Amino acid sequence: MSKISKEVIENHGISLAEFNMILKIIKREPNLLELGIFSVMWSEHCSYKSTKKWLKTLPTSGKRVICGPGENAGIVDIDDGDALVFKMESHNHPSFIEPYQGAATGVGGIMRDVFTMGARPIANLNSLRFGDPKHPKTKSLLTGVVKGIGDYGNCVGIPTIGGECFFHKCYNNNILVNAMCVGLVKKNKIFYSTAKGVGNPIIYVGSKTGRDGIHGATMASAEFDDKTQDNRPQVQVGDPFIEKLLLESCQEIMKQDAIIAIQDMGAAGLTSSSFEMASKGSCGVKLNLDKVPCREEKMSPYEIMLSETQERMLMIIKPNKKKLTLEVFKKWGLDAVEIGNLTDSGDMELFFNKKMVGKLPIKPLADMSPEYNRPAKKLKKNKLKKKYKDIPIHHALLKMISGPNHSSKKWIYEQYDRSVMGDTLMSSEQSDAAIVRIHDTNKAIAITCDCNPIFCNSDPKLGSAIGVAESWRNLIASGAEPIAITDNLNFGNPEKEHIMFQIKESIKGIKMACDYLKFPVVSGNVSLYNETKKKSIFPTPVIGGVGLINKTENIKGFKINLDDKIFIIGDSYGHLELSEYNRICGNNDGTPPPLNLKIEYKNGMFVKKFLKDYGDLVTGCHDISDGGLLLALAELCISNKKGMKIKLPKNTKKLKEWFFGEDQSRYLLVLNSTDDFKRIAKKNKVKISEVAIVENTDNFIVEDNFKIPIKKLIKYNNSWYKKFVDI
């Protein structure tokens, strides 16, 4: 009979089959510490056991890719010896339990993933999902999360320049907080996490270890229930001032040729960082846990190894640089202690008070983690039979721009310091992609994150492909060359067949779009078990894209000038199913709009080349997505506080389809001269049509139909958050 009870095994999130695998690997029973290590290393959060079979199918290489998935973050080449390091990660479960600290530590963790590779973070973004605004928890969750993100990023001094915020009842009991960070590094100064060199010292740096976050990775790999709030001790507490010291001290020591390998202590803390580094280097590790700096008394080896205390790093240092390393961190006021060394044993040997308290084989534990091919089956959905009424066009527009998902997000963005570091050129409210200049150069990067969970819930494959395409379009519309993506795949319980179907189809959709658009996946995160009381969120595969702008004068945003003419690039079929218009009318039935990747690529390449070759003819550019043409035009007017006159199509019997259809592969191009444009579009066989002209008027005019004062549009657009958060 096992000394470890079935209840203890289950409490560690380990199945009996997995426990039997552990017995085969170590050829004996694990003690509680060893079981805890297996628990976090084999958790869904750390091992990707339900998804790695499918994630391996994604395209991860490209002409600009330096480092794909497998490291702390992905890296791409942006010329001139520069590289971008970027990744997106979730902190969903902690943010629901404790919104301020959950969101704050999510930001801290993703920044460490970036600067552990030698990069200096230059921009943060976030993708947020909250429940129905009428739900009693939504307001406090929103205010807590936004304040946590803002306070942490502001204190460290990294600009938070954009993102998205979406409300839907499916997130009532399981919000999503996905944080993205982009950093800049010289290509010859990149650091990796492969441990090497028998005898080399292992240095612990940063905050003292506490009891916060123990079993955080395991918690993130389980559904919520009525006892969720009891998990508060599993939510880490962040200290952005320590993070700032850690960032600057790491940047300094990285210049000293001292570091062999470096790894952030993220999910699973000291356990994951030490095992992952040693596994990559095929070496062993000896750790003296009593040397780990602790902020609480009588911490056990179990607590030390599994703590997820924030703001900590693990480094393998050259022996002749050990003294220098310790002195640098001491200068910055940080704990830096040698807690062990590398060995050739291939084992993780853990000592406490001079006694061995645990011994596990490193490579087998990492390499033999479960890989499941879970059953998947499409869930048959019943069509809704709810009656709905059409809403007049101008009323529908006002309802959209004053609703939670399309109103101005100034209340959020104004809590973030966007201008710190002095290189932010445009935020998400000024361009389809936020834009940051590469310091002291004439080039910039564009960054965006996108996902339409309504589309993904109806058709995960098509919806996910549309998310990739929209990210690609957003980058092109800002004047950038799309380079690569990071993704954050948020789903429910993969042990349910219909959820696994969503996951597999979503990855197929991402692969399909990335392959065709030459838009590789270089990093990412999977967040599963996002459900409470058996009710799952909508599939939410968030796509974070980055692009390069070679010259800052090529930047385009939501700009319009008097007498500019506005053209649609692409075909307009008037697809209203699942559109914002249909949903505000109460119709939630249907399928996403079709996506023709051949046309997507053709239209995108045309816009990209035209912006580059004839940029002086272009005032602004905007992609058409949620809400369709009329919302996109209204956004241009609101952003510029200028009026325009909109031309009606020849077929005026289908105005709602024309104005609110969410057909894909379309852009709005704002031109100050049209002669060359029309000729070039015809030569490239690209469909175009003139839809509006910017006039000296204070109104948003729809020809022979209605007009709305620009002041009214702005007032409606600014109203929702003010009312909701009681400003």
XYZ file of C-alpha atoms in Angstrom:
727
model
C 0.000 0.000 0.000
C 1.304 3.428 -0.955
C 2.519 5.701 1.825
C 1.052 8.582 -0.156
C -2.709 8.342 -0.093
C -4.979 8.555 -3.111
C -6.380 11.792 -1.703
C -2.904 13.387 -1.514
C -2.187 12.336 -5.108
C -5.478 13.824 -6.335
C -4.913 17.010 -4.340
C -1.693 17.452 -6.305
C -3.600 17.280 -9.601
C -1.998 13.952 -10.534
C -4.054 11.089 -11.949
C -3.459 7.516 -10.789
C -2.125 6.682 -14.272
C 0.362 9.531 -13.988
C 1.346 8.368 -10.510
C 2.129 4.956 -11.951
C 4.311 6.669 -14.573
C 6.184 8.393 -11.740
C 6.784 5.017 -10.044
C 8.254 3.642 -13.278
C 10.545 6.651 -13.738
C 12.050 6.746 -10.242
C 11.538 3.007 -9.461
C 10.252 3.806 -5.982
C 7.632 5.886 -4.219
C 8.215 9.625 -4.207
C 8.184 11.502 -0.943
C 5.855 14.498 -0.556
C 8.457 16.974 -1.841
C 9.145 14.854 -4.921
C 5.420 14.406 -5.539
C 4.982 18.181 -5.356
C 7.736 18.642 -7.936
C 6.103 16.168 -10.320
C 2.775 17.878 -9.674
C 3.884 21.285 -10.900
C 6.205 20.063 -13.648
C 3.494 17.833 -15.082
C 0.702 20.355 -14.600
C -1.125 21.555 -17.685
C 0.287 25.016 -17.056
C 3.921 23.843 -17.248
C 3.878 20.721 -19.428
C 1.179 21.512 -22.050
C 0.274 17.833 -21.877
C -3.102 18.257 -23.628
C -1.879 20.586 -26.375
C 1.802 20.001 -27.172
C 0.986 17.312 -29.743
C -0.944 19.941 -31.718
C 1.245 22.949 -30.937
C 4.126 21.150 -32.657
C 2.252 21.526 -35.957
C 2.424 25.342 -35.943
C 4.871 27.110 -38.288
C 7.728 28.483 -36.180
C 10.447 29.452 -38.644
C 10.882 32.349 -41.027
C 13.475 34.622 -42.586
C 13.481 36.903 -39.532
C 13.076 34.272 -36.796
C 16.088 33.963 -34.492
C 14.470 31.905 -31.727
C 11.126 30.126 -31.821
C 9.135 28.376 -29.071
C 11.045 26.608 -26.311
C 12.805 29.527 -24.657
C 11.437 32.172 -22.312
C 10.278 34.239 -25.309
C 10.522 34.362 -29.097
C 13.086 36.482 -30.931
C 12.976 38.070 -34.393
C 15.513 40.062 -36.417
C 14.654 43.728 -37.102
C 17.876 44.644 -38.962
C 20.896 46.759 -37.972
C 21.994 44.172 -35.399
C 18.735 44.636 -33.449
C 16.269 41.983 -32.394
C 12.854 41.932 -30.732
C 12.080 39.583 -27.861
C 8.371 39.104 -27.199
C 5.764 36.854 -25.654
C 2.239 36.810 -24.252
C 1.151 34.961 -21.111
C -2.022 34.524 -19.088
C -2.740 35.240 -15.440
C -6.421 34.380 -15.572
C -7.127 32.354 -12.458
C -5.078 34.574 -10.082
C -6.719 37.718 -11.495
C -10.204 36.411 -10.801
C -9.312 35.508 -7.226
C -7.319 38.670 -6.472
C -7.635 41.079 -9.444
C -5.069 43.681 -8.403
C -2.207 41.328 -7.505
C -3.155 38.755 -10.139
C -2.932 41.294 -12.949
C 0.128 43.058 -11.523
C 2.139 39.858 -11.181
C 1.063 38.810 -14.673
C 2.719 41.963 -16.000
C 5.824 41.375 -13.865
C 6.147 37.777 -15.010
C 5.945 38.513 -18.716
C 8.514 41.315 -18.409
C 10.936 38.919 -16.695
C 10.473 36.421 -19.529
C 11.700 39.152 -21.860
C 14.575 40.665 -19.907
C 15.926 37.280 -18.837
C 16.966 36.905 -22.486
C 19.044 40.064 -22.380
C 16.394 42.422 -23.763
C 15.221 45.680 -22.259
C 11.389 45.792 -22.262
C 10.148 48.690 -24.394
C 6.385 48.093 -24.510
C 3.583 46.261 -22.705
C 0.130 45.393 -24.051
C -2.761 43.446 -22.608
C -5.836 41.564 -23.769
C -8.629 41.622 -21.182
C -11.961 39.781 -21.027
C -14.625 40.504 -18.425
C -18.164 39.272 -17.824
C -21.474 40.991 -18.379
C -21.280 44.559 -17.021
C -24.486 43.794 -15.094
C -22.807 40.949 -13.221
C -22.112 41.980 -9.602
C -18.387 41.162 -9.791
C -17.554 42.772 -13.141
C -16.973 46.318 -11.915
C -14.601 45.373 -9.075
C -12.721 42.921 -11.307
C -12.299 45.553 -14.029
C -11.091 48.285 -11.674
C -8.752 45.927 -9.809
C -7.178 44.449 -12.932
C -6.658 47.795 -14.670
C -5.130 49.340 -11.555
C -2.848 46.323 -11.069
C -1.597 46.498 -14.656
C -1.122 50.261 -14.504
C 0.610 50.404 -11.140
C 3.090 47.649 -11.931
C 4.068 48.847 -15.406
C 4.207 52.487 -14.317
C 6.456 51.724 -11.339
C 8.919 49.715 -13.432
C 8.901 52.458 -16.053
C 7.759 50.468 -19.103
C 5.021 52.033 -21.261
C 1.724 50.156 -21.585
C 0.736 51.264 -25.064
C -2.317 49.284 -26.072
C -4.415 46.172 -26.133
C -8.082 45.288 -26.053
C -10.919 44.958 -23.548
C -14.043 42.899 -24.249
C -17.138 42.127 -22.168
C -19.345 39.048 -22.488
C -21.371 36.979 -20.054
C -19.310 33.844 -20.811
C -16.502 35.421 -18.720
C -18.730 36.119 -15.699
C -16.917 33.656 -13.462
C -13.617 33.341 -15.304
C -12.072 36.564 -16.570
C -9.041 36.557 -18.859
C -5.946 38.669 -18.265
C -3.353 38.123 -21.007
C -0.197 40.251 -20.779
C 2.226 40.858 -23.656
C 5.710 42.358 -23.477
C 8.152 43.351 -26.219
C 11.852 43.981 -25.566
C 14.853 45.144 -27.581
C 18.222 43.394 -27.639
C 21.356 43.333 -29.776
C 21.583 40.070 -31.703
C 25.027 39.344 -30.264
C 23.826 39.929 -26.671
C 21.029 37.353 -26.420
C 20.989 35.071 -23.364
C 19.520 31.580 -23.227
C 18.576 29.148 -20.461
C 20.705 26.070 -21.247
C 22.787 25.159 -18.193
C 26.391 24.083 -18.921
C 29.609 23.319 -17.055
C 30.014 20.794 -14.241
C 30.809 22.613 -11.004
C 29.530 25.989 -12.178
C 27.753 27.900 -9.411
C 23.983 28.379 -9.342
C 23.033 31.867 -8.157
C 19.638 32.815 -6.734
C 18.817 36.518 -7.250
C 15.914 38.747 -6.239
C 13.142 38.746 -3.662
C 13.213 36.484 -0.637
C 11.096 33.356 -1.012
C 7.745 33.339 0.751
C 4.740 31.081 0.940
C 2.772 32.949 -1.738
C 1.926 31.166 -4.951
C 2.538 27.612 -3.715
C 0.707 25.317 -6.144
C -0.075 28.283 -8.385
C 0.731 26.239 -11.496
C -1.497 23.423 -10.268
C -4.316 25.881 -9.522
C -4.008 27.267 -13.059
C -4.558 23.715 -14.326
C -7.922 23.140 -12.658
C -11.493 24.380 -12.938
C -12.991 26.871 -10.499
C -15.669 25.918 -8.006
C -17.417 27.352 -4.931
C -14.150 27.226 -2.963
C -12.176 29.268 -5.476
C -11.837 32.263 -3.160
C -10.034 29.986 -0.678
C -7.131 29.939 -3.157
C -6.010 33.478 -2.279
C -2.734 32.182 -0.730
C -1.911 30.703 -4.157
C -1.913 34.187 -5.707
C 1.516 35.800 -5.753
C 2.178 39.288 -4.424
C 4.265 41.549 -6.629
C 6.748 44.317 -5.867
C 7.424 46.430 -8.977
C 10.257 48.309 -7.283
C 12.160 45.048 -6.758
C 11.384 44.197 -10.393
C 12.978 47.472 -11.488
C 16.102 46.718 -9.446
C 16.197 43.204 -10.859
C 15.884 44.515 -14.410
C 18.670 47.064 -14.065
C 21.027 44.753 -12.161
C 20.534 41.969 -14.738
C 21.224 44.434 -17.541
C 24.468 45.398 -15.788
C 25.709 41.882 -15.104
C 24.861 40.847 -18.676
C 27.541 43.251 -19.859
C 30.209 41.503 -17.744
C 30.442 38.186 -19.654
C 29.514 36.386 -16.446
C 26.287 34.537 -17.291
C 26.231 31.069 -18.828
C 22.461 30.597 -18.485
C 19.604 32.512 -16.926
C 15.969 31.693 -16.232
C 13.054 33.531 -14.640
C 11.461 31.793 -11.661
C 7.916 31.913 -13.008
C 5.258 29.213 -12.729
C 6.489 26.498 -10.340
C 9.251 28.821 -9.131
C 12.614 27.298 -8.241
C 11.422 23.880 -9.407
C 10.706 24.757 -13.032
C 13.670 27.101 -13.456
C 16.218 24.597 -12.146
C 14.746 21.548 -13.910
C 14.286 23.316 -17.262
C 17.806 24.771 -17.327
C 19.412 21.470 -16.390
C 17.233 19.458 -18.781
C 18.236 21.640 -21.742
C 21.897 21.233 -20.809
C 21.653 17.485 -20.013
C 23.351 17.980 -16.665
C 22.643 17.454 -12.980
C 21.959 19.899 -10.162
C 22.768 19.991 -6.485
C 20.740 22.528 -4.486
C 21.180 23.474 -0.836
C 17.690 24.686 0.020
C 18.677 26.047 3.427
C 20.720 28.678 1.555
C 17.660 30.033 -0.292
C 16.783 33.464 1.170
C 13.388 33.156 2.875
C 11.197 35.918 4.231
C 9.143 33.614 6.463
C 10.285 31.399 9.310
C 10.534 27.628 9.228
C 9.816 27.223 5.527
C 9.983 23.593 4.482
C 11.828 22.256 1.414
C 8.399 21.614 -0.143
C 7.414 25.268 0.280
C 10.784 26.573 -0.931
C 10.755 24.491 -4.111
C 7.113 25.194 -5.003
C 6.796 28.843 -3.975
C 5.950 31.247 -6.796
C 7.229 34.363 -5.081
C 7.741 37.043 -7.717
C 10.815 38.995 -8.860
C 13.333 36.121 -8.729
C 15.925 34.766 -11.183
C 18.167 31.723 -11.334
C 21.570 32.011 -13.022
C 24.474 29.766 -13.929
C 27.611 31.888 -13.564
C 31.221 31.466 -14.691
C 33.211 30.580 -11.549
C 35.750 33.357 -12.063
C 32.890 35.904 -12.227
C 31.098 34.790 -9.060
C 32.538 37.489 -6.820
C 31.788 40.209 -9.375
C 28.233 38.912 -9.810
C 27.484 38.941 -6.097
C 28.950 42.432 -5.754
C 26.795 43.826 -8.570
C 23.583 42.520 -7.047
C 24.628 43.673 -3.592
C 25.133 47.160 -5.014
C 21.526 47.084 -6.238
C 20.299 45.944 -2.820
C 19.171 42.498 -3.941
C 19.658 39.103 -2.348
C 22.155 37.122 -4.442
C 23.247 33.779 -3.021
C 25.035 30.713 -4.334
C 22.562 27.933 -3.603
C 24.173 25.055 -5.475
C 26.141 23.907 -8.480
C 25.883 21.871 -11.651
C 26.891 18.199 -11.600
C 27.274 15.384 -14.114
C 24.821 13.098 -12.281
C 21.771 13.905 -14.383
C 19.804 14.130 -11.140
C 18.235 16.903 -9.118
C 19.710 16.438 -5.648
C 18.033 18.502 -2.958
C 19.619 19.050 0.439
C 18.231 20.747 3.537
C 20.251 21.091 6.740
C 22.898 18.834 5.205
C 20.416 16.010 4.603
C 19.241 14.855 1.192
C 15.494 15.484 1.088
C 14.837 14.647 -2.538
C 16.473 13.103 -5.584
C 14.887 12.963 -9.030
C 16.196 12.241 -12.550
C 16.009 15.490 -14.535
C 15.758 14.438 -18.199
C 13.224 11.619 -17.665
C 11.028 13.879 -15.540
C 11.034 16.560 -18.248
C 11.093 14.355 -21.343
C 8.572 11.779 -20.136
C 5.916 14.235 -19.060
C 2.534 13.039 -20.322
C 1.454 13.883 -23.860
C -2.227 13.270 -24.381
C -4.222 12.809 -27.541
C -7.508 13.559 -25.859
C -10.756 12.645 -27.630
C -12.397 15.501 -29.490
C -15.947 15.836 -30.715
C -17.926 18.745 -32.089
C -20.764 19.850 -29.858
C -24.092 20.056 -31.623
C -25.544 23.492 -30.993
C -29.210 24.364 -30.970
C -30.163 27.370 -33.037
C -31.630 30.229 -31.077
C -35.242 30.972 -31.827
C -35.384 34.326 -30.108
C -37.181 36.992 -32.100
C -35.324 40.177 -32.808
C -35.980 43.508 -34.431
C -33.843 45.538 -36.801
C -32.508 48.763 -35.347
C -32.298 51.863 -37.586
C -28.775 52.455 -38.897
C -28.018 55.671 -37.007
C -29.412 54.274 -33.733
C -27.339 51.120 -34.194
C -24.181 53.165 -34.722
C -24.778 55.228 -31.582
C -25.482 52.075 -29.600
C -22.224 50.502 -30.797
C -19.971 53.458 -30.055
C -21.516 53.940 -26.615
C -21.449 50.264 -25.615
C -18.770 48.523 -23.525
C -16.921 46.894 -26.425
C -16.599 49.858 -28.793
C -16.655 52.893 -26.535
C -13.463 54.857 -25.915
C -11.060 53.021 -23.603
C -9.526 56.276 -22.331
C -10.499 55.411 -18.763
C -8.242 52.358 -19.067
C -5.378 53.848 -21.097
C -5.116 56.969 -18.957
C -4.149 54.785 -15.992
C -1.162 53.524 -17.977
C 1.941 55.625 -18.538
C 2.233 55.414 -22.316
C 4.919 58.058 -22.793
C 7.590 56.864 -20.355
C 10.906 56.166 -22.185
C 9.881 58.802 -24.752
C 9.489 56.515 -27.765
C 5.746 55.805 -27.944
C 4.519 57.215 -31.252
C 0.941 55.901 -31.325
C -1.281 53.990 -28.904
C -4.130 51.610 -29.776
C -6.618 54.485 -29.921
C -4.617 56.252 -32.629
C -3.789 53.342 -34.912
C -4.801 49.751 -35.589
C -1.472 48.769 -34.020
C 0.394 50.580 -31.256
C 3.753 51.953 -32.417
C 7.055 52.396 -30.575
C 10.207 53.924 -32.051
C 13.461 52.033 -31.713
C 15.392 54.519 -29.586
C 17.759 56.872 -31.418
C 16.774 55.454 -34.827
C 14.333 56.248 -37.613
C 12.633 52.860 -37.425
C 9.783 51.631 -35.258
C 7.811 48.540 -34.374
C 4.068 48.017 -34.524
C 2.350 45.743 -31.990
C -1.213 44.469 -31.797
C -3.315 41.798 -30.086
C -6.592 40.491 -31.471
C -9.312 37.875 -31.050
C -13.037 37.653 -31.762
C -14.370 35.027 -29.320
C -17.865 35.274 -30.859
C -16.465 33.985 -34.156
C -14.322 31.372 -32.391
C -17.256 30.028 -30.424
C -19.203 29.434 -33.634
C -16.303 28.077 -35.693
C -12.979 27.731 -33.796
C -10.910 27.074 -36.914
C -12.278 29.958 -38.984
C -12.477 32.296 -35.987
C -8.838 31.651 -35.083
C -7.693 32.148 -38.675
C -9.590 35.458 -38.720
C -7.736 36.473 -35.537
C -4.383 35.901 -37.272
C -5.567 37.760 -40.375
C -6.793 40.738 -38.356
C -3.483 40.963 -36.510
C -1.717 40.900 -39.909
C -4.056 43.606 -41.266
C -3.602 45.816 -38.222
C 0.165 45.782 -38.677
C -0.059 46.557 -42.389
C -2.570 49.366 -41.798
C -0.084 51.011 -39.416
C 2.635 50.967 -42.101
C 4.513 47.895 -40.870
C 5.903 44.704 -42.374
C 4.275 41.865 -40.366
C 6.991 39.627 -38.891
C 5.670 37.058 -36.416
C 3.121 36.326 -33.706
C 2.863 35.130 -30.139
C -0.391 33.543 -29.046
C -2.325 32.996 -25.846
C -4.805 30.136 -26.232
C -7.553 30.413 -23.595
C -9.988 27.486 -23.393
C -12.056 25.436 -20.976
C -11.485 21.909 -19.678
C -9.580 19.825 -22.299
C -10.869 16.612 -20.716
C -14.242 17.451 -22.275
C -14.514 16.302 -25.879
C -16.119 19.462 -27.233
C -13.459 21.677 -25.595
C -10.673 19.534 -27.050
C -12.378 19.877 -30.427
C -12.254 23.668 -30.035
C -8.555 23.541 -29.141
C -7.567 21.332 -32.081
C -9.641 23.314 -34.578
C -8.285 26.606 -33.279
C -4.681 25.473 -33.705
C -5.533 24.262 -37.234
C -6.939 27.716 -38.020
C -3.868 29.503 -36.666
C -1.594 27.182 -38.639
C -3.581 27.665 -41.838
C -3.480 31.475 -41.649
C 0.134 31.699 -40.449
C 1.318 29.387 -43.217
C -0.405 31.368 -45.944
C 0.475 34.823 -44.625
C 4.099 33.829 -43.815
C 3.502 34.911 -40.241
C 5.264 32.372 -37.935
C 4.475 31.650 -34.280
C 7.611 32.248 -32.181
C 6.240 32.041 -28.636
C 3.023 31.600 -26.741
C 1.025 30.268 -23.846
C -1.892 27.926 -23.322
C -4.396 28.569 -20.542
C -6.888 25.745 -20.007
C -9.560 24.879 -17.448
C -11.063 28.360 -17.760
C -14.455 27.324 -16.479
C -16.481 27.488 -13.310
C -19.147 25.043 -12.182
C -18.794 23.178 -15.499
C -19.486 26.325 -17.557
C -16.680 27.225 -19.950
C -15.589 30.513 -21.462
C -15.833 30.955 -25.220
C -12.648 29.778 -26.977
C -10.374 32.832 -26.904
C -7.125 32.354 -28.863
C -5.539 35.805 -28.591
C -3.035 36.651 -31.330
C -0.230 39.113 -30.547
C 1.538 40.357 -33.662
C 4.669 42.447 -34.230
C 5.836 44.252 -37.346
C 8.721 46.440 -38.477
C 8.411 50.005 -39.775
C 11.668 50.833 -41.581
C 11.082 54.584 -41.586
C 8.951 56.459 -39.085
C 7.645 58.711 -41.854
C 5.828 55.621 -43.223
C 3.647 55.406 -40.109
C -0.062 55.603 -40.770
C -2.809 55.860 -38.215
C -6.383 57.099 -37.872
C -5.619 60.383 -39.654
C -7.904 62.374 -41.947
C -7.562 65.870 -43.421
C -9.992 68.222 -45.150
C -10.855 67.132 -48.720
C -9.303 63.672 -48.298
C -11.132 60.892 -50.094
C -11.669 57.551 -48.388
C -11.634 54.262 -50.288
C -12.428 50.680 -49.337
C -9.840 48.134 -50.396
C -11.527 44.756 -50.888
C -14.947 43.299 -51.622
C -17.994 44.034 -49.477
C -20.524 41.200 -49.479
C -22.481 42.332 -46.435
C -21.983 39.373 -44.061
C -24.150 40.190 -41.027
C -24.206 36.825 -39.227
C -22.514 37.124 -35.807
C -21.822 40.796 -36.571
C -21.914 43.482 -33.927
C -25.066 44.834 -35.604
C -26.941 41.535 -35.410
C -25.925 41.012 -31.805
C -27.226 44.386 -30.632
C -30.462 43.484 -32.441
C -30.594 40.332 -30.300
C -29.629 37.858 -33.026
C -26.722 35.660 -31.916
C -27.128 32.982 -34.600
C -24.896 32.306 -37.550
C -21.344 31.712 -38.689
C -18.304 33.980 -39.038
C -17.646 35.736 -42.361
C -15.696 33.700 -44.935
C -11.930 34.231 -45.071
C -10.160 33.869 -48.411
C -6.467 33.873 -47.494
C -5.449 34.367 -51.115
C -7.413 37.629 -51.223
C -6.236 38.534 -47.711
C -2.622 38.245 -48.800
C -3.208 40.014 -52.119
C -5.009 43.002 -50.565
C -2.514 43.244 -47.724
C 0.509 43.197 -50.003
C -1.097 45.860 -52.192
C -1.725 48.173 -49.232
C 1.735 47.524 -47.794
C 3.493 48.319 -51.086
C 1.322 51.359 -51.791
C 2.025 52.809 -48.340
C 5.741 52.275 -48.907
C 5.966 53.563 -52.502
C 3.293 56.266 -52.460
C 3.113 57.142 -48.784
C 2.957 60.868 -49.517
C -0.472 60.316 -51.123
C -1.833 58.567 -48.036
C -3.090 60.456 -44.974
C -4.273 57.473 -42.945
C -5.253 53.814 -42.988
C -7.676 51.730 -40.939
C -8.717 48.088 -41.188
C -12.425 47.187 -41.231
C -13.350 44.557 -38.670
C -15.887 44.434 -35.802
C -18.822 46.724 -36.506
C -18.084 46.980 -40.216
C -17.628 50.001 -42.486
C -19.809 52.544 -40.667
C -18.132 52.002 -37.302
C -14.668 52.261 -38.909
C -15.603 55.586 -40.554
C -17.082 56.890 -37.295
C -13.860 55.990 -35.476
C -11.875 58.121 -37.940
C -14.191 61.087 -37.302
C -14.037 60.676 -33.523
C -10.251 60.333 -33.523
C -9.784 63.505 -35.604
C -12.842 65.504 -34.446
C -13.635 66.113 -38.120
C -16.738 65.524 -40.195
C -17.246 63.591 -43.421
C -19.864 62.775 -46.013
C -20.461 59.113 -46.790
C -21.582 57.969 -50.225
C -24.309 55.360 -50.527
C -23.766 52.229 -52.640
C -25.716 51.627 -55.829
C -27.843 48.969 -54.140
C -29.537 50.953 -51.395
C -31.865 48.054 -50.548
C -29.118 46.464 -48.483
C -27.769 49.412 -46.519
C -27.459 47.497 -43.249
C -25.343 44.858 -44.970
C -23.204 47.553 -46.621
C -22.653 49.532 -43.433
C -22.365 46.769 -40.828
C -21.232 43.650 -42.707
C -18.002 42.259 -41.248
C -16.469 40.893 -44.438
C -12.765 40.167 -44.145
C -9.637 41.398 -45.967
C -10.743 45.034 -46.130
C -9.026 48.350 -45.398
C -9.978 52.012 -45.439
C -7.357 54.100 -47.233
C -7.481 57.881 -46.702
C -5.986 59.655 -49.743
C -5.090 63.246 -50.564
C -4.678 62.341 -54.258
C -6.355 59.510 -56.147
C -5.034 59.430 -59.729
C -2.048 57.130 -59.177
C -4.018 55.081 -56.678
C -6.802 54.166 -59.093
C -4.321 53.285 -61.830
C -2.193 51.097 -59.553
C -5.217 49.353 -58.023
C -6.528 48.524 -61.493
C -3.121 47.226 -62.562
C -2.986 44.953 -59.498
C -6.599 43.838 -59.958
C -7.518 44.986 -56.474
C -11.154 45.869 -55.814
C -11.603 49.479 -54.620
C -14.545 51.828 -54.131
C -14.806 55.407 -52.891
C -17.001 55.630 -49.788
C -16.504 59.061 -48.220
C -14.946 62.492 -48.430
C -13.705 64.581 -45.517
C -15.630 67.849 -45.568
C -15.613 71.144 -43.700
C -18.559 70.088 -41.583
C -19.263 69.352 -37.946
C -21.346 66.337 -38.859
C -21.068 62.672 -39.736
C -23.268 62.675 -42.829
C -24.722 59.663 -44.563
C -25.859 60.946 -47.962
C -29.670 61.264 -48.266
C -30.145 59.347 -45.026
C -29.060 60.976 -41.746
C -26.416 63.090 -40.076
C -24.985 63.010 -36.555
C -23.031 65.905 -35.022
C -19.397 64.962 -34.372
C -19.745 66.307 -30.828
C -22.570 63.844 -30.268
C -20.480 60.952 -31.586
C -17.639 61.900 -29.235
C -19.998 62.343 -26.279
C -21.587 58.942 -26.844
C -18.189 57.321 -27.377
C -16.845 58.680 -24.089
C -19.914 57.885 -22.002
C -19.868 54.182 -21.113
C -16.837 53.875 -18.819
C -17.680 57.140 -17.058
C -21.088 55.770 -16.122
C -19.874 52.272 -15.313
C -17.028 53.175 -12.966
C -18.754 56.288 -11.564
C -16.117 58.792 -12.645
